[in-house]
Amino acid sequence: MRLEFSTKISAADREKAACIAVAVFEANRLSPAAAALDRASGGQIRTLLHSGDLDGKPGTTRLLYRVPGIAAERVLLVGMGKEKEIRAKEYRDGVRAAISAARETGAAQACLYLTQVAVAGHDAAWKARQLAVVAGETLYRFDQMKSGKAEARPLQEIVLGVASRRELRPVGLGLAAGRAIASGLALARDLGNLPGNVCTPSFLAERATQLAKEFKLAVEVLGRDDMKRLGMGSLLSVANGSREPPKFIVLRYRGAGKQDRPVVLVGKGITFDSGGISLKPGADMDEMKFDMCGAASVLGTFRAVAEMKLKLNLVGLIPATENMPGGAASKPGDIVKSMSGQTIEILNTDAEGRLILCDALTYAERFNPQLVIDIATLTGACVIALGHVCSGLFANKDALAREILAAGEDAWDRAWQLPLWDDYREQLKSNFADLANIGGRPAGSVTAACFLSSFAGKYPWAHLDIAGTAWKSGKEKGATGRPVPLLTSFLMRRAKR
Ligand code: BES
Ligand code: MN
Ligand code: ZN
């Protein structure tokens, strides 16, 4: 059941919706919509604020029923922080709190007056887009593997109340983009959350094929024989330890003329990472089903881009395989030959992400790309460096790095740049092959990126290490869908140029 969104010109005090939500600020300040309710109710809203029951901090809410003088059945007051200091974070926290509070009521429809709040540096379209994304994120549930029937949710429709005609168009456009991003996010989260015995390389290929049918994309799925023919010895070496056949998925979206060089997105698709012969320890190994979240983010981004009909050409490459310790698995010390011709000494079979990505990066050359971005849950070291707040970013062109950082800020799905200096390359030297697949403990994320850069010399390239951002552990364990918002924001801005 998909959430419906719409926009209308509406005065909060006269709106007949089952639930309306208006912003209040710290120091007992009211948004214009809250002030209108206050006037119509003879001062009820101010009385509540002065009682000290709501302090206006971002993320706090109070629900009122049948307020005299107000047409709506429920009034939800939403704290947004200090009126003059509302930035992306405060706005998103307020929206998230409003949506979860509205979800707890029996209201089927909620009319929100939150896009009227001033957010520093952002316009109405941005506010509407973020609202749709945050609403989708907040209402998302993954219960397709549970046998009980899905929890019923009354909330089905969200209306954005705007003050004037002038706002209808930007808010409507922002909503449309936000809806597309939310559906891409949900797809990425679903694929990430599915267990390894369901979400196999073949399953990913099937879902990519479905997506292609639905949105008229071109899709091609290469099998083991194709990979052999192409000389993808590095990717194949990872697949050798598994009974699941590997797949190399190629998706193409055409939103611009033939002569327009495509952006290529490459997603790591390890559907389960046991570590291989360099077996991982048992604790939390289940979370290695999330090792295909890079691939999922590529599919999610395709969905969002196709729904938005962005005017650019996009290619998606997904090398998909399990990393398992079978009898034919790679052993530490094995040397394989990549599609690029470079030989690799596999010193640790758990550094498999780079082994499948390197062949995909070489394959990307045939599309004559304007740029390539790979997305991968690549290193535990990235989680140590940056935690779960931002993704690690590396690029062989600074202008591209800056563009991606800005897109991440805009989407509030942030990244932080780490160095890709040649000094670190020392660590990847092998006595027996062109490259070793590990560079020791120091700067593990950097040496992993350096490894990849040896295969991405022919085009502007960036690498996003999403090991810390693609999923959450603990009580809220589950895929986040990141960095679908960052990638779609990047592509929206590219398409506009
Ligand atoms: N998929 C893992 C990275 C990972 C680990 C992401 C934990 C999130 C949480 C990757 O394939 C891996 O195992 N990397 C190794 C590399 C090492 C052997 C050089 C790692 O990070 O330990
Ligand atoms: Mn691994
Ligand atoms: Zn991995």
Coordinates of C-alpha atoms and ligand atoms in Angstrom, one line a residue, residues 268 273-275 280 288 291 323 349-353 378, ligand 2:
K268 CA 29.2 -4.3 -4.9
D273 CA 30.3 -12.5 2.8
S274 CA 31.5 -15.3 4.9
G275 CA 35.1 -14.1 4.4
K280 CA 35.1 -14.2 9.4
M288 CA 27.1 -9.9 6.0
D291 CA 27.2 -6.9 1.7
N323 CA 32.0 -15.1 -0.9
T349 CA 40.0 -13.9 0.8
D350 CA 37.9 -11.6 2.9
A351 CA 39.1 -8.6 0.9
E352 CA 36.8 -9.8 -1.9
G353 CA 34.8 -6.6 -2.6
L378 CA 34.0 -2.2 1.4
Ligands
MN2 MN 34.9 -9.5 3.0

